[in-house]
PDB file of N, CA and C in Angstrom:
ATOM      1  N   MET A 132     -21.100  -9.423  14.428  1.00  0.00           N
ATOM      2  CA  MET A 132     -20.351  -8.549  15.314  1.00  0.00           C
ATOM      3  C   MET A 132     -19.666  -7.453  14.497  1.00  0.00           C
ATOM      4  N   LYS A 133     -19.713  -6.246  15.036  1.00  0.00           N
ATOM      5  CA  LYS A 133     -19.126  -5.088  14.360  1.00  0.00           C
ATOM      6  C   LYS A 133     -17.595  -5.158  14.434  1.00  0.00           C
ATOM      7  N   THR A 134     -16.930  -4.889  13.317  1.00  0.00           N
ATOM      8  CA  THR A 134     -15.463  -4.898  13.320  1.00  0.00           C
ATOM      9  C   THR A 134     -14.962  -3.668  14.072  1.00  0.00           C
ATOM     10  N   PRO A 135     -13.962  -3.840  14.930  1.00  0.00           N
ATOM     11  CA  PRO A 135     -13.456  -2.693  15.683  1.00  0.00           C
ATOM     12  C   PRO A 135     -12.743  -1.695  14.779  1.00  0.00           C
ATOM     13  N   VAL A 136     -12.840  -0.423  15.125  1.00  0.00           N
ATOM     14  CA  VAL A 136     -12.170   0.632  14.382  1.00  0.00           C
ATOM     15  C   VAL A 136     -10.720   0.668  14.843  1.00  0.00           C
ATOM     16  N   VAL A 137      -9.803   0.529  13.891  1.00  0.00           N
ATOM     17  CA  VAL A 137      -8.372   0.531  14.209  1.00  0.00           C
ATOM     18  C   VAL A 137      -7.650   1.463  13.241  1.00  0.00           C
ATOM     19  N   TYR A 138      -6.832   2.358  13.792  1.00  0.00           N
ATOM     20  CA  TYR A 138      -6.008   3.244  12.972  1.00  0.00           C
ATOM     21  C   TYR A 138      -4.559   3.008  13.382  1.00  0.00           C
ATOM     22  N   ARG A 139      -3.719   2.696  12.422  1.00  0.00           N
ATOM     23  CA  ARG A 139      -2.312   2.381  12.691  1.00  0.00           C
ATOM     24  C   ARG A 139      -1.440   3.318  11.853  1.00  0.00           C
ATOM     25  N   ARG A 140      -0.389   3.831  12.494  1.00  0.00           N
ATOM     26  CA  ARG A 140       0.484   4.762  11.786  1.00  0.00           C
ATOM     27  C   ARG A 140       1.904   4.699  12.343  1.00  0.00           C
ATOM     28  N   LYS A 141       2.882   4.781  11.437  1.00  0.00           N
ATOM     29  CA  LYS A 141       4.296   4.868  11.811  1.00  0.00           C
ATOM     30  C   LYS A 141       4.624   6.360  11.910  1.00  0.00           C
ATOM     31  N   LEU A 142       5.090   6.804  13.065  1.00  0.00           N
ATOM     32  CA  LEU A 142       5.301   8.228  13.316  1.00  0.00           C
ATOM     33  C   LEU A 142       6.526   8.787  12.603  1.00  0.00           C
ATOM     34  N   SER A 143       6.364   9.992  12.091  1.00  0.00           N
ATOM     35  CA  SER A 143       7.491  10.719  11.492  1.00  0.00           C
ATOM     36  C   SER A 143       8.278  11.387  12.619  1.00  0.00           C
ATOM     37  N   GLY A 144       9.420  11.932  12.288  1.00  0.00           N
ATOM     38  CA  GLY A 144      10.223  12.650  13.274  1.00  0.00           C
ATOM     39  C   GLY A 144       9.490  13.851  13.850  1.00  0.00           C
ATOM     40  N   GLU A 145       8.794  14.583  12.996  1.00  0.00           N
ATOM     41  CA  GLU A 145       8.053  15.765  13.450  1.00  0.00           C
ATOM     42  C   GLU A 145       6.906  15.366  14.378  1.00  0.00           C
ATOM     43  N   GLU A 146       6.194  14.296  14.028  1.00  0.00           N
ATOM     44  CA  GLU A 146       5.097  13.831  14.891  1.00  0.00           C
ATOM     45  C   GLU A 146       5.622  13.458  16.269  1.00  0.00           C
ATOM     46  N   ALA A 147       6.737  12.742  16.321  1.00  0.00           N
ATOM     47  CA  ALA A 147       7.313  12.324  17.602  1.00  0.00           C
ATOM     48  C   ALA A 147       7.788  13.537  18.402  1.00  0.00           C
ATOM     49  N   LEU A 148       8.456  14.468  17.750  1.00  0.00           N
ATOM     50  CA  LEU A 148       8.978  15.653  18.413  1.00  0.00           C
ATOM     51  C   LEU A 148       7.860  16.539  18.968  1.00  0.00           C
ATOM     52  N   LYS A 149       6.819  16.765  18.163  1.00  0.00           N
ATOM     53  CA  LYS A 149       5.725  17.659  18.574  1.00  0.00           C
ATOM     54  C   LYS A 149       4.574  16.920  19.256  1.00  0.00           C
ATOM     55  N   ARG A 150       4.691  15.593  19.395  1.00  0.00           N
ATOM     56  CA  ARG A 150       3.724  14.744  20.107  1.00  0.00           C
ATOM     57  C   ARG A 150       2.296  14.857  19.549  1.00  0.00           C
ATOM     58  N   TYR A 151       2.180  14.534  18.268  1.00  0.00           N
ATOM     59  CA  TYR A 151       0.855  14.422  17.658  1.00  0.00           C
ATOM     60  C   TYR A 151       0.835  13.204  16.758  1.00  0.00           C
ATOM     61  N   ILE A 152      -0.380  12.804  16.381  1.00  0.00           N
ATOM     62  CA  ILE A 152      -0.546  11.690  15.445  1.00  0.00           C
ATOM     63  C   ILE A 152      -1.289  12.239  14.240  1.00  0.00           C
ATOM     64  N   LEU A 153      -0.665  12.150  13.094  1.00  0.00           N
ATOM     65  CA  LEU A 153      -1.276  12.614  11.856  1.00  0.00           C
ATOM     66  C   LEU A 153      -2.350  11.620  11.429  1.00  0.00           C
ATOM     67  N   VAL A 154      -3.509  12.143  11.045  1.00  0.00           N
ATOM     68  CA  VAL A 154      -4.585  11.286  10.538  1.00  0.00           C
ATOM     69  C   VAL A 154      -4.722  11.570   9.052  1.00  0.00           C
ATOM     70  N   LEU A 155      -4.520  10.544   8.248  1.00  0.00           N
ATOM     71  CA  LEU A 155      -4.611  10.700   6.799  1.00  0.00           C
ATOM     72  C   LEU A 155      -6.058  10.934   6.389  1.00  0.00           C
ATOM     73  N   GLN A 156      -6.226  11.678   5.319  1.00  0.00           N
ATOM     74  CA  GLN A 156      -7.555  12.087   4.878  1.00  0.00           C
ATOM     75  C   GLN A 156      -8.510  10.905   4.683  1.00  0.00           C
ATOM     76  N   GLU A 157      -8.006   9.785   4.147  1.00  0.00           N
ATOM     77  CA  GLU A 157      -8.873   8.629   3.915  1.00  0.00           C
ATOM     78  C   GLU A 157      -9.298   7.938   5.209  1.00  0.00           C
ATOM     79  N   SER A 158      -8.673   8.301   6.337  1.00  0.00           N
ATOM     80  CA  SER A 158      -9.015   7.691   7.629  1.00  0.00           C
ATOM     81  C   SER A 158      -9.830   8.616   8.528  1.00  0.00           C
ATOM     82  N   LEU A 159     -10.189   9.783   8.034  1.00  0.00           N
ATOM     83  CA  LEU A 159     -10.945  10.743   8.844  1.00  0.00           C
ATOM     84  C   LEU A 159     -12.272  10.171   9.346  1.00  0.00           C
ATOM     85  N   LYS A 160     -12.883   9.306   8.564  1.00  0.00           N
ATOM     86  CA  LYS A 160     -14.193   8.753   8.927  1.00  0.00           C
ATOM     87  C   LYS A 160     -14.130   7.873  10.176  1.00  0.00           C
ATOM     88  N   LEU A 161     -12.930   7.454  10.586  1.00  0.00           N
ATOM     89  CA  LEU A 161     -12.771   6.609  11.769  1.00  0.00           C
ATOM     90  C   LEU A 161     -12.899   7.395  13.070  1.00  0.00           C
ATOM     91  N   PHE A 162     -12.743   8.718  12.999  1.00  0.00           N
ATOM     92  CA  PHE A 162     -12.711   9.563  14.188  1.00  0.00           C
ATOM     93  C   PHE A 162     -13.880  10.539  14.194  1.00  0.00           C
ATOM     94  N   PRO A 163     -14.183  11.123  15.382  1.00  0.00           N
ATOM     95  CA  PRO A 163     -15.194  12.192  15.420  1.00  0.00           C
ATOM     96  C   PRO A 163     -14.752  13.361  14.541  1.00  0.00           C
ATOM     97  N   LYS A 164     -15.687  14.173  14.135  1.00  0.00           N
ATOM     98  CA  LYS A 164     -15.386  15.325  13.272  1.00  0.00           C
ATOM     99  C   LYS A 164     -14.366  16.254  13.947  1.00  0.00           C
ATOM    100  N   PRO A 165     -13.544  16.964  13.149  1.00  0.00           N
ATOM    101  CA  PRO A 165     -12.577  17.894  13.731  1.00  0.00           C
ATOM    102  C   PRO A 165     -13.248  18.874  14.692  1.00  0.00           C
ATOM    103  N   GLY A 166     -12.609  19.078  15.841  1.00  0.00           N
ATOM    104  CA  GLY A 166     -13.144  19.985  16.853  1.00  0.00           C
ATOM    105  C   GLY A 166     -14.046  19.311  17.872  1.00  0.00           C
ATOM    106  N   THR A 167     -14.471  18.081  17.605  1.00  0.00           N
ATOM    107  CA  THR A 167     -15.332  17.345  18.535  1.00  0.00           C
ATOM    108  C   THR A 167     -14.455  16.589  19.529  1.00  0.00           C
ATOM    109  N   PRO A 168     -14.610  16.856  20.833  1.00  0.00           N
ATOM    110  CA  PRO A 168     -13.764  16.187  21.818  1.00  0.00           C
ATOM    111  C   PRO A 168     -14.012  14.679  21.876  1.00  0.00           C
ATOM    112  N   PHE A 169     -12.930  13.941  22.118  1.00  0.00           N
ATOM    113  CA  PHE A 169     -13.025  12.506  22.381  1.00  0.00           C
ATOM    114  C   PHE A 169     -11.890  12.135  23.321  1.00  0.00           C
ATOM    115  N   LYS A 170     -11.919  10.929  23.849  1.00  0.00           N
ATOM    116  CA  LYS A 170     -10.911  10.519  24.822  1.00  0.00           C
ATOM    117  C   LYS A 170      -9.991   9.461  24.243  1.00  0.00           C
ATOM    118  N   VAL A 171      -8.730   9.531  24.680  1.00  0.00           N
ATOM    119  CA  VAL A 171      -7.735   8.538  24.316  1.00  0.00           C
ATOM    120  C   VAL A 171      -7.194   7.965  25.624  1.00  0.00           C
ATOM    121  N   LYS A 172      -7.220   6.652  25.728  1.00  0.00           N
ATOM    122  CA  LYS A 172      -6.687   5.993  26.914  1.00  0.00           C
ATOM    123  C   LYS A 172      -5.237   5.616  26.629  1.00  0.00           C
ATOM    124  N   ILE A 173      -4.343   6.157  27.479  1.00  0.00           N
ATOM    125  CA  ILE A 173      -2.914   5.880  27.354  1.00  0.00           C
ATOM    126  C   ILE A 173      -2.509   5.209  28.665  1.00  0.00           C
ATOM    127  N   GLY A 174      -2.176   3.935  28.604  1.00  0.00           N
ATOM    128  CA  GLY A 174      -1.909   3.190  29.832  1.00  0.00           C
ATOM    129  C   GLY A 174      -3.192   3.065  30.626  1.00  0.00           C
ATOM    130  N   ASP A 175      -3.193   3.549  31.859  1.00  0.00           N
ATOM    131  CA  ASP A 175      -4.413   3.470  32.667  1.00  0.00           C
ATOM    132  C   ASP A 175      -5.106   4.821  32.811  1.00  0.00           C
ATOM    133  N   LYS A 176      -4.658   5.832  32.065  1.00  0.00           N
ATOM    134  CA  LYS A 176      -5.250   7.170  32.143  1.00  0.00           C
ATOM    135  C   LYS A 176      -5.979   7.527  30.852  1.00  0.00           C
ATOM    136  N   GLU A 177      -7.103   8.235  31.011  1.00  0.00           N
ATOM    137  CA  GLU A 177      -7.855   8.742  29.864  1.00  0.00           C
ATOM    138  C   GLU A 177      -7.600  10.238  29.751  1.00  0.00           C
ATOM    139  N   VAL A 178      -7.278  10.699  28.549  1.00  0.00           N
ATOM    140  CA  VAL A 178      -7.062  12.119  28.309  1.00  0.00           C
ATOM    141  C   VAL A 178      -8.016  12.581  27.217  1.00  0.00           C
ATOM    142  N   GLU A 179      -8.448  13.827  27.324  1.00  0.00           N
ATOM    143  CA  GLU A 179      -9.356  14.367  26.321  1.00  0.00           C
ATOM    144  C   GLU A 179      -8.540  15.082  25.246  1.00  0.00           C
ATOM    145  N   THR A 180      -8.925  14.874  24.014  1.00  0.00           N
ATOM    146  CA  THR A 180      -8.253  15.518  22.891  1.00  0.00           C
ATOM    147  C   THR A 180      -9.282  15.749  21.792  1.00  0.00           C
ATOM    148  N   GLU A 181      -8.825  16.154  20.642  1.00  0.00           N
ATOM    149  CA  GLU A 181      -9.704  16.346  19.489  1.00  0.00           C
ATOM    150  C   GLU A 181      -8.870  16.244  18.222  1.00  0.00           C
ATOM    151  N   LEU A 182      -9.545  16.087  17.137  1.00  0.00           N
ATOM    152  CA  LEU A 182      -8.899  16.084  15.825  1.00  0.00           C
ATOM    153  C   LEU A 182      -8.784  17.546  15.407  1.00  0.00           C
ATOM    154  N   LYS A 183      -7.548  18.019  15.215  1.00  0.00           N
ATOM    155  CA  LYS A 183      -7.323  19.419  14.856  1.00  0.00           C
ATOM    156  C   LYS A 183      -7.036  19.547  13.374  1.00  0.00           C
ATOM    157  N   LEU A 184      -7.565  20.589  12.812  1.00  0.00           N
ATOM    158  CA  LEU A 184      -7.314  20.915  11.420  1.00  0.00           C
ATOM    159  C   LEU A 184      -6.154  21.911  11.410  1.00  0.00           C
ATOM    160  N   VAL A 185      -5.058  21.563  10.741  1.00  0.00           N
ATOM    161  CA  VAL A 185      -3.855  22.399  10.744  1.00  0.00           C
ATOM    162  C   VAL A 185      -3.448  22.693   9.308  1.00  0.00           C
ATOM    163  N   GLU A 186      -3.173  23.980   9.037  1.00  0.00           N
ATOM    164  CA  GLU A 186      -2.680  24.356   7.714  1.00  0.00           C
ATOM    165  C   GLU A 186      -1.167  24.210   7.702  1.00  0.00           C
ATOM    166  N   SER A 187      -0.634  23.600   6.648  1.00  0.00           N
ATOM    167  CA  SER A 187       0.824  23.481   6.537  1.00  0.00           C
ATOM    168  C   SER A 187       1.247  23.918   5.141  1.00  0.00           C
ATOM    169  N   TRP A 188       2.328  24.669   5.116  1.00  0.00           N
ATOM    170  CA  TRP A 188       2.852  25.186   3.859  1.00  0.00           C
ATOM    171  C   TRP A 188       4.054  24.366   3.428  1.00  0.00           C
ATOM    172  N   SER A 189       4.129  24.080   2.149  1.00  0.00           N
ATOM    173  CA  SER A 189       5.331  23.445   1.615  1.00  0.00           C
ATOM    174  C   SER A 189       5.938  24.390   0.588  1.00  0.00           C
ATOM    175  N   GLN A 190       7.189  24.205   0.323  1.00  0.00           N
ATOM    176  CA  GLN A 190       7.889  25.099  -0.583  1.00  0.00           C
ATOM    177  C   GLN A 190       7.233  25.084  -1.956  1.00  0.00           C
ATOM    178  N   GLY A 191       6.956  26.275  -2.465  1.00  0.00           N
ATOM    179  CA  GLY A 191       6.388  26.400  -3.791  1.00  0.00           C
ATOM    180  C   GLY A 191       4.869  26.310  -3.837  1.00  0.00           C
ATOM    181  N   ALA A 192       4.249  26.022  -2.721  1.00  0.00           N
ATOM    182  CA  ALA A 192       2.788  25.909  -2.711  1.00  0.00           C
ATOM    183  C   ALA A 192       2.152  27.293  -2.746  1.00  0.00           C
ATOM    184  N   ARG A 193       1.051  27.381  -3.460  1.00  0.00           N
ATOM    185  CA  ARG A 193       0.354  28.666  -3.540  1.00  0.00           C
ATOM    186  C   ARG A 193      -0.683  28.810  -2.437  1.00  0.00           C
ATOM    187  N   ARG A 194      -1.043  27.687  -1.846  1.00  0.00           N
ATOM    188  CA  ARG A 194      -1.971  27.727  -0.716  1.00  0.00           C
ATOM    189  C   ARG A 194      -1.608  26.577   0.234  1.00  0.00           C
ATOM    190  N   PRO A 195      -2.017  26.705   1.458  1.00  0.00           N
ATOM    191  CA  PRO A 195      -1.608  25.683   2.430  1.00  0.00           C
ATOM    192  C   PRO A 195      -2.335  24.357   2.220  1.00  0.00           C
ATOM    193  N   ALA A 196      -1.667  23.298   2.596  1.00  0.00           N
ATOM    194  CA  ALA A 196      -2.302  21.979   2.614  1.00  0.00           C
ATOM    195  C   ALA A 196      -2.981  21.833   3.983  1.00  0.00           C
ATOM    196  N   ILE A 197      -4.018  21.043   4.041  1.00  0.00           N
ATOM    197  CA  ILE A 197      -4.727  20.818   5.300  1.00  0.00           C
ATOM    198  C   ILE A 197      -4.299  19.468   5.863  1.00  0.00           C
ATOM    199  N   GLU A 198      -3.889  19.468   7.121  1.00  0.00           N
ATOM    200  CA  GLU A 198      -3.544  18.228   7.817  1.00  0.00           C
ATOM    201  C   GLU A 198      -4.503  18.065   8.988  1.00  0.00           C
ATOM    202  N   TYR A 199      -4.717  16.830   9.381  1.00  0.00           N
ATOM    203  CA  TYR A 199      -5.554  16.534  10.535  1.00  0.00           C
ATOM    204  C   TYR A 199      -4.675  15.838  11.564  1.00  0.00           C
ATOM    205  N   GLN A 200      -4.653  16.387  12.782  1.00  0.00           N
ATOM    206  CA  GLN A 200      -3.754  15.880  13.806  1.00  0.00           C
ATOM    207  C   GLN A 200      -4.498  15.609  15.111  1.00  0.00           C
ATOM    208  N   ILE A 201      -4.109  14.533  15.787  1.00  0.00           N
ATOM    209  CA  ILE A 201      -4.560  14.278  17.146  1.00  0.00           C
ATOM    210  C   ILE A 201      -3.432  14.792  18.028  1.00  0.00           C
ATOM    211  N   ASP A 202      -3.680  15.899  18.717  1.00  0.00           N
ATOM    212  CA  ASP A 202      -2.647  16.573  19.492  1.00  0.00           C
ATOM    213  C   ASP A 202      -2.572  15.986  20.901  1.00  0.00           C
ATOM    214  N   LEU A 203      -1.426  15.403  21.233  1.00  0.00           N
ATOM    215  CA  LEU A 203      -1.207  14.847  22.568  1.00  0.00           C
ATOM    216  C   LEU A 203      -0.032  15.539  23.260  1.00  0.00           C
ATOM    217  N   SER A 204       0.301  16.752  22.812  1.00  0.00           N
ATOM    218  CA  SER A 204       1.460  17.468  23.336  1.00  0.00           C
ATOM    219  C   SER A 204       1.300  17.893  24.791  1.00  0.00           C
ATOM    220  N   LYS A 205       0.083  17.988  25.290  1.00  0.00           N
ATOM    221  CA  LYS A 205      -0.146  18.374  26.686  1.00  0.00           C
ATOM    222  C   LYS A 205       0.077  17.208  27.639  1.00  0.00           C
ATOM    223  N   HIS A 206       0.292  16.032  27.102  1.00  0.00           N
ATOM    224  CA  HIS A 206       0.392  14.825  27.920  1.00  0.00           C
ATOM    225  C   HIS A 206       1.789  14.201  27.803  1.00  0.00           C
ATOM    226  N   VAL A 207       2.793  15.025  28.082  1.00  0.00           N
ATOM    227  CA  VAL A 207       4.196  14.637  27.930  1.00  0.00           C
ATOM    228  C   VAL A 207       4.542  13.412  28.782  1.00  0.00           C
ATOM    229  N   ALA A 208       4.026  13.346  29.989  1.00  0.00           N
ATOM    230  CA  ALA A 208       4.353  12.230  30.883  1.00  0.00           C
ATOM    231  C   ALA A 208       3.780  10.907  30.388  1.00  0.00           C
ATOM    232  N   LEU A 209       2.661  10.969  29.641  1.00  0.00           N
ATOM    233  CA  LEU A 209       1.989   9.751  29.171  1.00  0.00           C
ATOM    234  C   LEU A 209       2.410   9.334  27.769  1.00  0.00           C
ATOM    235  N   PHE A 210       2.606  10.305  26.887  1.00  0.00           N
ATOM    236  CA  PHE A 210       2.880  10.021  25.477  1.00  0.00           C
ATOM    237  C   PHE A 210       4.293  10.465  25.143  1.00  0.00           C
ATOM    238  N   ARG A 211       5.218   9.500  25.096  1.00  0.00           N
ATOM    239  CA  ARG A 211       6.621   9.773  24.780  1.00  0.00           C
ATOM    240  C   ARG A 211       7.026   8.988  23.540  1.00  0.00           C
ATOM    241  N   PRO A 212       6.587   9.454  22.387  1.00  0.00           N
ATOM    242  CA  PRO A 212       6.856   8.711  21.155  1.00  0.00           C
ATOM    243  C   PRO A 212       8.271   8.925  20.650  1.00  0.00           C
ATOM    244  N   HIS A 213       8.676   8.075  19.723  1.00  0.00           N
ATOM    245  CA  HIS A 213       9.960   8.251  19.057  1.00  0.00           C
ATOM    246  C   HIS A 213       9.776   8.025  17.558  1.00  0.00           C
ATOM    247  N   TYR A 214      10.707   8.561  16.797  1.00  0.00           N
ATOM    248  CA  TYR A 214      10.670   8.452  15.336  1.00  0.00           C
ATOM    249  C   TYR A 214      10.590   6.982  14.921  1.00  0.00           C
ATOM    250  N   GLY A 215       9.693   6.693  14.019  1.00  0.00           N
ATOM    251  CA  GLY A 215       9.568   5.344  13.486  1.00  0.00           C
ATOM    252  C   GLY A 215       8.679   4.424  14.307  1.00  0.00           C
ATOM    253  N   GLN A 216       8.224   4.899  15.454  1.00  0.00           N
ATOM    254  CA  GLN A 216       7.344   4.088  16.306  1.00  0.00           C
ATOM    255  C   GLN A 216       5.990   3.908  15.617  1.00  0.00           C
ATOM    256  N   THR A 217       5.445   2.702  15.678  1.00  0.00           N
ATOM    257  CA  THR A 217       4.116   2.464  15.139  1.00  0.00           C
ATOM    258  C   THR A 217       3.117   2.573  16.280  1.00  0.00           C
ATOM    259  N   VAL A 218       2.130   3.457  16.100  1.00  0.00           N
ATOM    260  CA  VAL A 218       1.084   3.617  17.102  1.00  0.00           C
ATOM    261  C   VAL A 218      -0.221   3.062  16.544  1.00  0.00           C
ATOM    262  N   THR A 219      -1.043   2.535  17.428  1.00  0.00           N
ATOM    263  CA  THR A 219      -2.342   1.999  17.049  1.00  0.00           C
ATOM    264  C   THR A 219      -3.400   2.625  17.937  1.00  0.00           C
ATOM    265  N   LEU A 220      -4.445   3.130  17.316  1.00  0.00           N
ATOM    266  CA  LEU A 220      -5.596   3.647  18.049  1.00  0.00           C
ATOM    267  C   LEU A 220      -6.762   2.713  17.768  1.00  0.00           C
ATOM    268  N   LYS A 221      -7.311   2.109  18.841  1.00  0.00           N
ATOM    269  CA  LYS A 221      -8.457   1.212  18.700  1.00  0.00           C
ATOM    270  C   LYS A 221      -9.644   1.829  19.400  1.00  0.00           C
ATOM    271  N   GLN A 222     -10.768   1.884  18.698  1.00  0.00           N
ATOM    272  CA  GLN A 222     -11.980   2.421  19.308  1.00  0.00           C
ATOM    273  C   GLN A 222     -12.615   1.330  20.160  1.00  0.00           C
ATOM    274  N   VAL A 223     -12.821   1.625  21.451  1.00  0.00           N
ATOM    275  CA  VAL A 223     -13.431   0.646  22.350  1.00  0.00           C
ATOM    276  C   VAL A 223     -14.857   1.029  22.728  1.00  0.00           C
ATOM    277  N   LYS A 224     -15.168   2.317  22.673  1.00  0.00           N
ATOM    278  CA  LYS A 224     -16.516   2.835  22.920  1.00  0.00           C
ATOM    279  C   LYS A 224     -16.697   4.050  22.028  1.00  0.00           C
ATOM    280  N   ASP A 225     -17.907   4.569  21.999  1.00  0.00           N
ATOM    281  CA  ASP A 225     -18.149   5.798  21.254  1.00  0.00           C
ATOM    282  C   ASP A 225     -17.297   6.906  21.872  1.00  0.00           C
ATOM    283  N   LYS A 226     -16.458   7.530  21.106  1.00  0.00           N
ATOM    284  CA  LYS A 226     -15.567   8.623  21.518  1.00  0.00           C
ATOM    285  C   LYS A 226     -14.534   8.197  22.562  1.00  0.00           C
ATOM    286  N   LEU A 227     -14.145   6.918  22.570  1.00  0.00           N
ATOM    287  CA  LEU A 227     -13.046   6.456  23.426  1.00  0.00           C
ATOM    288  C   LEU A 227     -12.155   5.531  22.618  1.00  0.00           C
ATOM    289  N   PHE A 228     -10.875   5.892  22.531  1.00  0.00           N
ATOM    290  CA  PHE A 228      -9.882   5.110  21.795  1.00  0.00           C
ATOM    291  C   PHE A 228      -8.764   4.702  22.751  1.00  0.00           C
ATOM    292  N   VAL A 229      -8.173   3.551  22.524  1.00  0.00           N
ATOM    293  CA  VAL A 229      -7.027   3.092  23.306  1.00  0.00           C
ATOM    294  C   VAL A 229      -5.795   3.225  22.427  1.00  0.00           C
ATOM    295  N   LEU A 230      -4.762   3.877  22.970  1.00  0.00           N
ATOM    296  CA  LEU A 230      -3.505   4.062  22.252  1.00  0.00           C
ATOM    297  C   LEU A 230      -2.552   2.938  22.641  1.00  0.00           C
ATOM    298  N   GLU A 231      -2.033   2.229  21.651  1.00  0.00           N
ATOM    299  CA  GLU A 231      -1.066   1.158  21.900  1.00  0.00           C
ATOM    300  C   GLU A 231       0.203   1.448  21.127  1.00  0.00           C
TER     301      GLU A 231
END
C-alpha cells in the first residue's frame, strides 16, 4: 500500500495573518508544480488553489529569496488560522488534499 502524502507545518504570524501556508523547498515534491491548480478540502467544502512562487526580500539581500505558498486568503470564512497553529495537508486523491 502506498504511504499517504502528508505535509505538516506550524504557522508563523505572517502566515496566519495573510492566510497562506508556506511550503518548504524540500517538500515541494509533495504538491503539484507551482501554478498547477489543485483542490484543498476544508471542512466539507473543496476550494481550488495553487502553489504560488513568491519573491521575498530580507534586509541586506542582494536578490530576493523564493518562497512557495499555498494561498488560502480568498477563503476567509473557511480558513481562520492563528499563530502557532499546526496545519496538516493530507493527499487523498490526485490533486486533492484535506486540510486539518
